[in-house]
Amino acid sequence: GAVVSQHPSWVICKSGTSVKIECRSLDFQATTMFWYRQFPKQSLMLMATSNEGSKATYEQGVEKDKFLINHASLTLSTLTVTSAHPEDSSFYICSARDPRSPNTEAFFGQGTRLTVV
Amino acid sequence: EDKVVQSPLSLVVHEGDTVTLNCSYEVTNFRSLLWYKQEKKAPTFLFMLTSSGIEKKSGRLSSILDKKELFSILNITATQTGDSAVYLCAVHSGSARQLTFGSGTQLTVLP
């Protein structure tokens, strides 16, 4: 079945630094990928929709200059948390749906646990 | 704005009990409803429902959708400690390509 791979699975960084998270679709081409954030004991909140070859679409309240999304190829989207602060510590998950089967489940990456110290 | 509401928010049962998790929704141009199980990492897919009244079953888990009343239930029979997880309900609507998630139900199964 379709697989989405996310890397790294966890990262600890110092406040003020930037962190890049990668999301790859391994056996299908994803023109669209989705980035979610999940705080402890809360559900997944959509941050942005990553569109291959064009600008990402951000949800209300998500700072586009802080959470940079690049979708340069059909199999890779990256989320960069710039100038990270402790309040950015969270679980970040990407997902994609196989366009060959658009009305099927979304496949999720393994998630990245970010801790900013 | 699409909404997905799950209940209860948390549930504690003993092994062998049967549980029913609820998910109601208000969305524009409903396409499908999905159930996921989330343990410590990313959600894993359980079911996708598109038609009313057709039960989907996988082992001890089953789910059904009511498109008239706009809700779905997830049943787990003969629960085991390994069923302890957060169960997420999500809806895919035609007006959006992404999924809208409910808050999840935290299920704890005690030995």
PDB file of C-alpha atoms in Angstrom:
ATOM      1  CA  GLY A   1       0.000   0.000   0.000  1.00  0.00           C
ATOM      2  CA  ALA A   2       0.888   3.651  -0.197  1.00  0.00           C
ATOM      3  CA  VAL A   3       3.458   4.808   2.337  1.00  0.00           C
ATOM      4  CA  VAL A   4       4.419   8.223   3.601  1.00  0.00           C
ATOM      5  CA  SER A   5       7.760   8.625   5.335  1.00  0.00           C
ATOM      6  CA  GLN A   6       8.580  11.486   7.673  1.00  0.00           C
ATOM      7  CA  HIS A   7      11.994  12.410   9.008  1.00  0.00           C
ATOM      8  CA  PRO A   8      13.280  12.982  11.620  1.00  0.00           C
ATOM      9  CA  SER A   9      11.051  11.200  14.108  1.00  0.00           C
ATOM     10  CA  TRP A  10      12.265  13.403  16.913  1.00  0.00           C
ATOM     11  CA  VAL A  11      14.465  16.476  17.257  1.00  0.00           C
ATOM     12  CA  ILE A  12      15.674  18.675  20.064  1.00  0.00           C
ATOM     13  CA  CYS A  13      16.888  22.140  19.179  1.00  0.00           C
ATOM     14  CA  LYS A  14      17.909  25.324  20.895  1.00  0.00           C
ATOM     15  CA  SER A  15      15.617  28.309  20.990  1.00  0.00           C
ATOM     16  CA  GLY A  16      16.208  30.574  18.005  1.00  0.00           C
ATOM     17  CA  THR A  17      17.404  27.884  15.631  1.00  0.00           C
ATOM     18  CA  SER A  18      15.526  26.459  12.655  1.00  0.00           C
ATOM     19  CA  VAL A  19      14.423  22.880  12.139  1.00  0.00           C
ATOM     20  CA  LYS A  20      13.515  21.181   8.872  1.00  0.00           C
ATOM     21  CA  ILE A  21      11.103  18.240   8.718  1.00  0.00           C
ATOM     22  CA  GLU A  22      10.782  16.142   5.574  1.00  0.00           C
ATOM     23  CA  CYS A  23       7.748  14.266   4.316  1.00  0.00           C
ATOM     24  CA  ARG A  24       8.094  11.846   1.417  1.00  0.00           C
ATOM     25  CA  SER A  25       5.576   9.792  -0.465  1.00  0.00           C
ATOM     26  CA  LEU A  26       7.370   6.538  -1.214  1.00  0.00           C
ATOM     27  CA  ASP A  27       5.300   4.837  -3.865  1.00  0.00           C
ATOM     28  CA  PHE A  28       3.053   7.499  -5.273  1.00  0.00           C
ATOM     29  CA  GLN A  29       3.297  11.080  -6.433  1.00  0.00           C
ATOM     30  CA  ALA A  30       1.567  13.501  -4.120  1.00  0.00           C
ATOM     31  CA  THR A  31       0.671  16.837  -5.629  1.00  0.00           C
ATOM     32  CA  THR A  32      -0.807  17.777  -2.277  1.00  0.00           C
ATOM     33  CA  MET A  33       0.432  17.045   1.222  1.00  0.00           C
ATOM     34  CA  PHE A  34      -0.937  18.220   4.541  1.00  0.00           C
ATOM     35  CA  TRP A  35       0.889  19.321   7.656  1.00  0.00           C
ATOM     36  CA  TYR A  36      -0.704  18.893  11.076  1.00  0.00           C
ATOM     37  CA  ARG A  37       0.350  19.822  14.578  1.00  0.00           C
ATOM     38  CA  GLN A  38      -0.760  17.990  17.656  1.00  0.00           C
ATOM     39  CA  PHE A  39      -0.314  19.209  21.215  1.00  0.00           C
ATOM     40  CA  PRO A  40      -0.485  16.731  24.110  1.00  0.00           C
ATOM     41  CA  LYS A  41      -3.934  15.284  24.661  1.00  0.00           C
ATOM     42  CA  GLN A  42      -5.336  17.258  21.736  1.00  0.00           C
ATOM     43  CA  SER A  43      -6.371  16.300  18.247  1.00  0.00           C
ATOM     44  CA  LEU A  44      -4.623  16.959  14.968  1.00  0.00           C
ATOM     45  CA  MET A  45      -4.887  20.549  13.841  1.00  0.00           C
ATOM     46  CA  LEU A  46      -4.277  21.293  10.182  1.00  0.00           C
ATOM     47  CA  MET A  47      -1.538  23.867   9.741  1.00  0.00           C
ATOM     48  CA  ALA A  48      -1.188  24.088   5.996  1.00  0.00           C
ATOM     49  CA  THR A  49      -1.744  22.402   2.684  1.00  0.00           C
ATOM     50  CA  SER A  50       1.413  21.935   0.672  1.00  0.00           C
ATOM     51  CA  ASN A  51       0.973  22.211  -3.103  1.00  0.00           C
ATOM     52  CA  GLU A  52       3.621  20.948  -5.492  1.00  0.00           C
ATOM     53  CA  GLY A  53       5.025  23.761  -7.592  1.00  0.00           C
ATOM     54  CA  SER A  54       3.047  26.528  -5.918  1.00  0.00           C
ATOM     55  CA  LYS A  55       2.629  28.290  -2.603  1.00  0.00           C
ATOM     56  CA  ALA A  56       1.284  26.487   0.400  1.00  0.00           C
ATOM     57  CA  THR A  57      -2.132  27.339   1.760  1.00  0.00           C
ATOM     58  CA  TYR A  58      -2.012  28.174   5.466  1.00  0.00           C
ATOM     59  CA  GLU A  59      -4.825  27.818   7.971  1.00  0.00           C
ATOM     60  CA  GLN A  60      -5.961  30.825   9.903  1.00  0.00           C
ATOM     61  CA  GLY A  61      -3.633  31.671  12.740  1.00  0.00           C
ATOM     62  CA  VAL A  62      -0.613  29.837  11.323  1.00  0.00           C
ATOM     63  CA  GLU A  63       2.304  32.154  10.591  1.00  0.00           C
ATOM     64  CA  LYS A  64       3.567  31.479   7.092  1.00  0.00           C
ATOM     65  CA  ASP A  65       6.884  33.198   7.767  1.00  0.00           C
ATOM     66  CA  LYS A  66       7.504  30.984  10.769  1.00  0.00           C
ATOM     67  CA  PHE A  67       6.419  27.691   9.257  1.00  0.00           C
ATOM     68  CA  LEU A  68       7.983  27.595   5.816  1.00  0.00           C
ATOM     69  CA  ILE A  69       6.690  24.933   3.483  1.00  0.00           C
ATOM     70  CA  ASN A  70       8.399  23.836   0.316  1.00  0.00           C
ATOM     71  CA  HIS A  71       6.955  21.248  -2.058  1.00  0.00           C
ATOM     72  CA  ALA A  72       9.562  21.212  -4.788  1.00  0.00           C
ATOM     73  CA  SER A  73       8.890  17.730  -6.120  1.00  0.00           C
ATOM     74  CA  LEU A  74       5.979  15.344  -6.415  1.00  0.00           C
ATOM     75  CA  THR A  75       7.322  13.146  -3.632  1.00  0.00           C
ATOM     76  CA  LEU A  76       8.762  15.590  -1.119  1.00  0.00           C
ATOM     77  CA  SER A  77       7.379  18.343   1.055  1.00  0.00           C
ATOM     78  CA  THR A  78       9.374  20.046   3.783  1.00  0.00           C
ATOM     79  CA  LEU A  79       8.275  22.057   6.797  1.00  0.00           C
ATOM     80  CA  THR A  80      10.843  24.389   8.323  1.00  0.00           C
ATOM     81  CA  VAL A  81      10.158  25.819  11.755  1.00  0.00           C
ATOM     82  CA  THR A  82      12.157  29.036  11.760  1.00  0.00           C
ATOM     83  CA  SER A  83      13.504  30.706  14.889  1.00  0.00           C
ATOM     84  CA  ALA A  84      11.935  28.006  17.014  1.00  0.00           C
ATOM     85  CA  HIS A  85      10.747  28.802  20.524  1.00  0.00           C
ATOM     86  CA  PRO A  86       9.669  26.492  23.344  1.00  0.00           C
ATOM     87  CA  GLU A  87       6.003  27.077  22.516  1.00  0.00           C
ATOM     88  CA  ASP A  88       6.656  25.483  19.110  1.00  0.00           C
ATOM     89  CA  SER A  89       7.399  22.191  20.850  1.00  0.00           C
ATOM     90  CA  SER A  90       4.798  19.799  19.533  1.00  0.00           C
ATOM     91  CA  PHE A  91       4.173  16.697  17.437  1.00  0.00           C
ATOM     92  CA  TYR A  92       4.155  17.491  13.724  1.00  0.00           C
ATOM     93  CA  ILE A  93       2.606  15.037  11.262  1.00  0.00           C
ATOM     94  CA  CYS A  94       2.312  15.087   7.513  1.00  0.00           C
ATOM     95  CA  SER A  95      -0.162  13.198   5.379  1.00  0.00           C
ATOM     96  CA  ALA A  96      -0.923  12.586   1.742  1.00  0.00           C
ATOM     97  CA  ARG A  97      -3.561  10.842  -0.285  1.00  0.00           C
ATOM     98  CA  ASP A  98      -2.715   8.733  -3.306  1.00  0.00           C
ATOM     99  CA  PRO A  99      -4.205  10.664  -6.261  1.00  0.00           C
ATOM    100  CA  ARG A 100      -4.760   7.387  -8.092  1.00  0.00           C
ATOM    101  CA  SER A 101      -7.334   6.596  -5.415  1.00  0.00           C
ATOM    102  CA  PRO A 102      -8.559  10.044  -4.310  1.00  0.00           C
ATOM    103  CA  ASN A 103     -11.448   8.861  -2.192  1.00  0.00           C
ATOM    104  CA  THR A 104      -9.384   6.641   0.050  1.00  0.00           C
ATOM    105  CA  GLU A 105      -7.749   7.115   3.375  1.00  0.00           C
ATOM    106  CA  ALA A 106      -5.007   9.624   3.956  1.00  0.00           C
ATOM    107  CA  PHE A 107      -1.651   8.074   4.779  1.00  0.00           C
ATOM    108  CA  PHE A 108       0.327   9.601   7.592  1.00  0.00           C
ATOM    109  CA  GLY A 109       4.019   9.948   8.156  1.00  0.00           C
ATOM    110  CA  GLN A 110       5.456   8.680  11.409  1.00  0.00           C
ATOM    111  CA  GLY A 111       5.375  12.147  12.930  1.00  0.00           C
ATOM    112  CA  THR A 112       8.138  14.348  14.308  1.00  0.00           C
ATOM    113  CA  ARG A 113       8.330  15.236  17.965  1.00  0.00           C
ATOM    114  CA  LEU A 114       9.966  18.638  18.233  1.00  0.00           C
ATOM    115  CA  THR A 115      11.320  19.855  21.542  1.00  0.00           C
ATOM    116  CA  VAL A 116      12.716  23.372  21.700  1.00  0.00           C
ATOM    117  CA  VAL A 117      14.876  24.095  24.730  1.00  0.00           C
TER     118      VAL A 117
ATOM    119  CA  GLU B   1     -16.891  25.707   8.713  1.00  0.00           C
ATOM    120  CA  ASP B   2     -16.703  21.912   8.905  1.00  0.00           C
ATOM    121  CA  LYS B   3     -17.113  20.421  12.377  1.00  0.00           C
ATOM    122  CA  VAL B   4     -16.447  16.966  13.775  1.00  0.00           C
ATOM    123  CA  VAL B   5     -17.392  16.204  17.391  1.00  0.00           C
ATOM    124  CA  GLN B   6     -16.425  13.047  19.214  1.00  0.00           C
ATOM    125  CA  SER B   7     -17.752  11.670  22.463  1.00  0.00           C
ATOM    126  CA  PRO B   8     -16.883  10.740  25.058  1.00  0.00           C
ATOM    127  CA  LEU B   9     -13.562  12.541  25.336  1.00  0.00           C
ATOM    128  CA  SER B  10     -12.219   9.754  27.495  1.00  0.00           C
ATOM    129  CA  LEU B  11     -13.325   6.329  28.583  1.00  0.00           C
ATOM    130  CA  VAL B  12     -11.913   3.821  31.048  1.00  0.00           C
ATOM    131  CA  VAL B  13     -13.081   0.210  30.869  1.00  0.00           C
ATOM    132  CA  HIS B  14     -11.904  -3.230  31.923  1.00  0.00           C
ATOM    133  CA  GLU B  15     -10.723  -5.966  29.622  1.00  0.00           C
ATOM    134  CA  GLY B  16     -13.602  -7.818  28.044  1.00  0.00           C
ATOM    135  CA  ASP B  17     -15.957  -4.843  28.068  1.00  0.00           C
ATOM    136  CA  THR B  18     -17.600  -3.555  24.894  1.00  0.00           C
ATOM    137  CA  VAL B  19     -17.268   0.130  24.053  1.00  0.00           C
ATOM    138  CA  THR B  20     -19.031   2.445  21.632  1.00  0.00           C
ATOM    139  CA  LEU B  21     -17.355   5.620  20.455  1.00  0.00           C
ATOM    140  CA  ASN B  22     -19.377   8.367  18.830  1.00  0.00           C
ATOM    141  CA  CYS B  23     -18.638  10.842  16.070  1.00  0.00           C
ATOM    142  CA  SER B  24     -21.021  13.477  14.751  1.00  0.00           C
ATOM    143  CA  TYR B  25     -20.307  15.900  11.971  1.00  0.00           C
ATOM    144  CA  GLU B  26     -21.474  18.979  10.132  1.00  0.00           C
ATOM    145  CA  VAL B  27     -19.734  19.426   6.823  1.00  0.00           C
ATOM    146  CA  THR B  28     -20.402  20.710   3.357  1.00  0.00           C
ATOM    147  CA  ASN B  29     -20.506  18.086   0.609  1.00  0.00           C
ATOM    148  CA  PHE B  30     -19.684  15.028   2.694  1.00  0.00           C
ATOM    149  CA  ARG B  31     -17.497  12.487   0.927  1.00  0.00           C
ATOM    150  CA  SER B  32     -16.287  10.054   3.554  1.00  0.00           C
ATOM    151  CA  LEU B  33     -15.763   9.505   7.270  1.00  0.00           C
ATOM    152  CA  LEU B  34     -12.621   7.843   8.545  1.00  0.00           C
ATOM    153  CA  TRP B  35     -11.637   6.288  11.846  1.00  0.00           C
ATOM    154  CA  TYR B  36      -8.017   6.170  12.993  1.00  0.00           C
ATOM    155  CA  LYS B  37      -6.283   4.706  16.030  1.00  0.00           C
ATOM    156  CA  GLN B  38      -3.418   6.705  17.487  1.00  0.00           C
ATOM    157  CA  GLU B  39      -1.066   5.287  20.045  1.00  0.00           C
ATOM    158  CA  LYS B  40       2.198   7.069  20.673  1.00  0.00           C
ATOM    159  CA  LYS B  41       2.923   8.081  17.120  1.00  0.00           C
ATOM    160  CA  ALA B  42       1.045   8.806  13.919  1.00  0.00           C
ATOM    161  CA  PRO B  43      -2.541   7.620  13.401  1.00  0.00           C
ATOM    162  CA  THR B  44      -3.163   4.248  11.818  1.00  0.00           C
ATOM    163  CA  PHE B  45      -6.133   3.770   9.555  1.00  0.00           C
ATOM    164  CA  LEU B  46      -9.085   1.682  10.730  1.00  0.00           C
ATOM    165  CA  PHE B  47     -12.106   2.290   8.521  1.00  0.00           C
ATOM    166  CA  MET B  48     -13.455   4.504   5.811  1.00  0.00           C
ATOM    167  CA  LEU B  49     -17.220   4.888   5.514  1.00  0.00           C
ATOM    168  CA  THR B  50     -19.069   6.433   2.631  1.00  0.00           C
ATOM    169  CA  SER B  51     -22.514   4.833   2.636  1.00  0.00           C
ATOM    170  CA  SER B  52     -25.186   4.772   5.314  1.00  0.00           C
ATOM    171  CA  GLY B  53     -26.128   1.583   7.073  1.00  0.00           C
ATOM    172  CA  ILE B  54     -23.314  -0.605   5.817  1.00  0.00           C
ATOM    173  CA  GLU B  55     -21.269  -1.968   8.685  1.00  0.00           C
ATOM    174  CA  LYS B  56     -17.556  -2.283   8.242  1.00  0.00           C
ATOM    175  CA  LYS B  57     -15.902  -4.920  10.389  1.00  0.00           C
ATOM    176  CA  SER B  58     -12.353  -5.877  11.214  1.00  0.00           C
ATOM    177  CA  GLY B  59     -11.936  -8.429  13.960  1.00  0.00           C
ATOM    178  CA  ARG B  60     -13.372  -7.010  17.160  1.00  0.00           C
ATOM    179  CA  LEU B  61     -13.832  -3.560  15.658  1.00  0.00           C
ATOM    180  CA  SER B  62     -16.797  -2.444  13.636  1.00  0.00           C
ATOM    181  CA  SER B  63     -18.178   0.852  12.456  1.00  0.00           C
ATOM    182  CA  ILE B  64     -21.292   2.192  10.820  1.00  0.00           C
ATOM    183  CA  LEU B  65     -22.366   5.498   9.353  1.00  0.00           C
ATOM    184  CA  ASP B  66     -25.726   7.279   9.438  1.00  0.00           C
ATOM    185  CA  LYS B  67     -25.724  10.018   6.811  1.00  0.00           C
ATOM    186  CA  LYS B  68     -29.227  11.128   7.675  1.00  0.00           C
ATOM    187  CA  GLU B  69     -28.428  11.789  11.321  1.00  0.00           C
ATOM    188  CA  LEU B  70     -24.813  12.761  10.503  1.00  0.00           C
ATOM    189  CA  PHE B  71     -22.988  10.455  12.843  1.00  0.00           C
ATOM    190  CA  SER B  72     -20.894   7.338  13.030  1.00  0.00           C
ATOM    191  CA  ILE B  73     -20.084   4.875  15.789  1.00  0.00           C
ATOM    192  CA  LEU B  74     -17.049   2.712  16.353  1.00  0.00           C
ATOM    193  CA  ASN B  75     -17.624  -0.435  18.380  1.00  0.00           C
ATOM    194  CA  ILE B  76     -14.943  -2.485  20.034  1.00  0.00           C
ATOM    195  CA  THR B  77     -16.011  -5.784  21.576  1.00  0.00           C
ATOM    196  CA  ALA B  78     -14.083  -7.877  24.105  1.00  0.00           C
ATOM    197  CA  THR B  79     -11.625  -5.040  24.668  1.00  0.00           C
ATOM    198  CA  GLN B  80      -7.990  -5.760  25.391  1.00  0.00           C
ATOM    199  CA  THR B  81      -5.290  -3.621  26.980  1.00  0.00           C
ATOM    200  CA  GLY B  82      -3.767  -3.225  23.526  1.00  0.00           C
ATOM    201  CA  ASP B  83      -6.868  -1.335  22.452  1.00  0.00           C
ATOM    202  CA  SER B  84      -5.841   1.535  24.716  1.00  0.00           C
ATOM    203  CA  ALA B  85      -5.284   4.502  22.411  1.00  0.00           C
ATOM    204  CA  VAL B  86      -6.804   7.688  21.132  1.00  0.00           C
ATOM    205  CA  TYR B  87      -9.442   7.012  18.494  1.00  0.00           C
ATOM    206  CA  LEU B  88      -9.802   9.783  15.956  1.00  0.00           C
ATOM    207  CA  CYS B  89     -12.713  10.427  13.666  1.00  0.00           C
ATOM    208  CA  ALA B  90     -12.110  12.513  10.556  1.00  0.00           C
ATOM    209  CA  VAL B  91     -14.315  13.686   7.725  1.00  0.00           C
ATOM    210  CA  HIS B  92     -13.365  14.347   4.155  1.00  0.00           C
ATOM    211  CA  SER B  93     -15.676  16.877   2.580  1.00  0.00           C
ATOM    212  CA  GLY B  94     -15.920  17.832  -1.052  1.00  0.00           C
ATOM    213  CA  SER B  95     -15.214  21.462  -0.277  1.00  0.00           C
ATOM    214  CA  ALA B  96     -11.770  20.685   1.094  1.00  0.00           C
ATOM    215  CA  ARG B  97      -9.061  18.261   0.179  1.00  0.00           C
ATOM    216  CA  GLN B  98      -7.886  17.833   3.745  1.00  0.00           C
ATOM    217  CA  LEU B  99      -9.460  15.909   6.576  1.00  0.00           C
ATOM    218  CA  THR B 100     -11.215  17.603   9.478  1.00  0.00           C
ATOM    219  CA  PHE B 101     -10.492  15.758  12.708  1.00  0.00           C
ATOM    220  CA  GLY B 102     -12.522  15.432  15.850  1.00  0.00           C
ATOM    221  CA  SER B 103     -10.916  15.887  19.242  1.00  0.00           C
ATOM    222  CA  GLY B 104     -10.492  12.150  19.692  1.00  0.00           C
ATOM    223  CA  THR B 105     -11.613   9.707  22.376  1.00  0.00           C
ATOM    224  CA  GLN B 106      -8.953   8.516  24.806  1.00  0.00           C
ATOM    225  CA  LEU B 107      -9.725   4.877  25.548  1.00  0.00           C
ATOM    226  CA  THR B 108      -8.007   3.166  28.461  1.00  0.00           C
ATOM    227  CA  VAL B 109      -8.528  -0.564  28.928  1.00  0.00           C
ATOM    228  CA  LEU B 110      -7.514  -1.832  32.341  1.00  0.00           C
ATOM    229  CA  PRO B 111      -6.426  -5.432  32.886  1.00  0.00           C
TER     230      PRO B 111
END
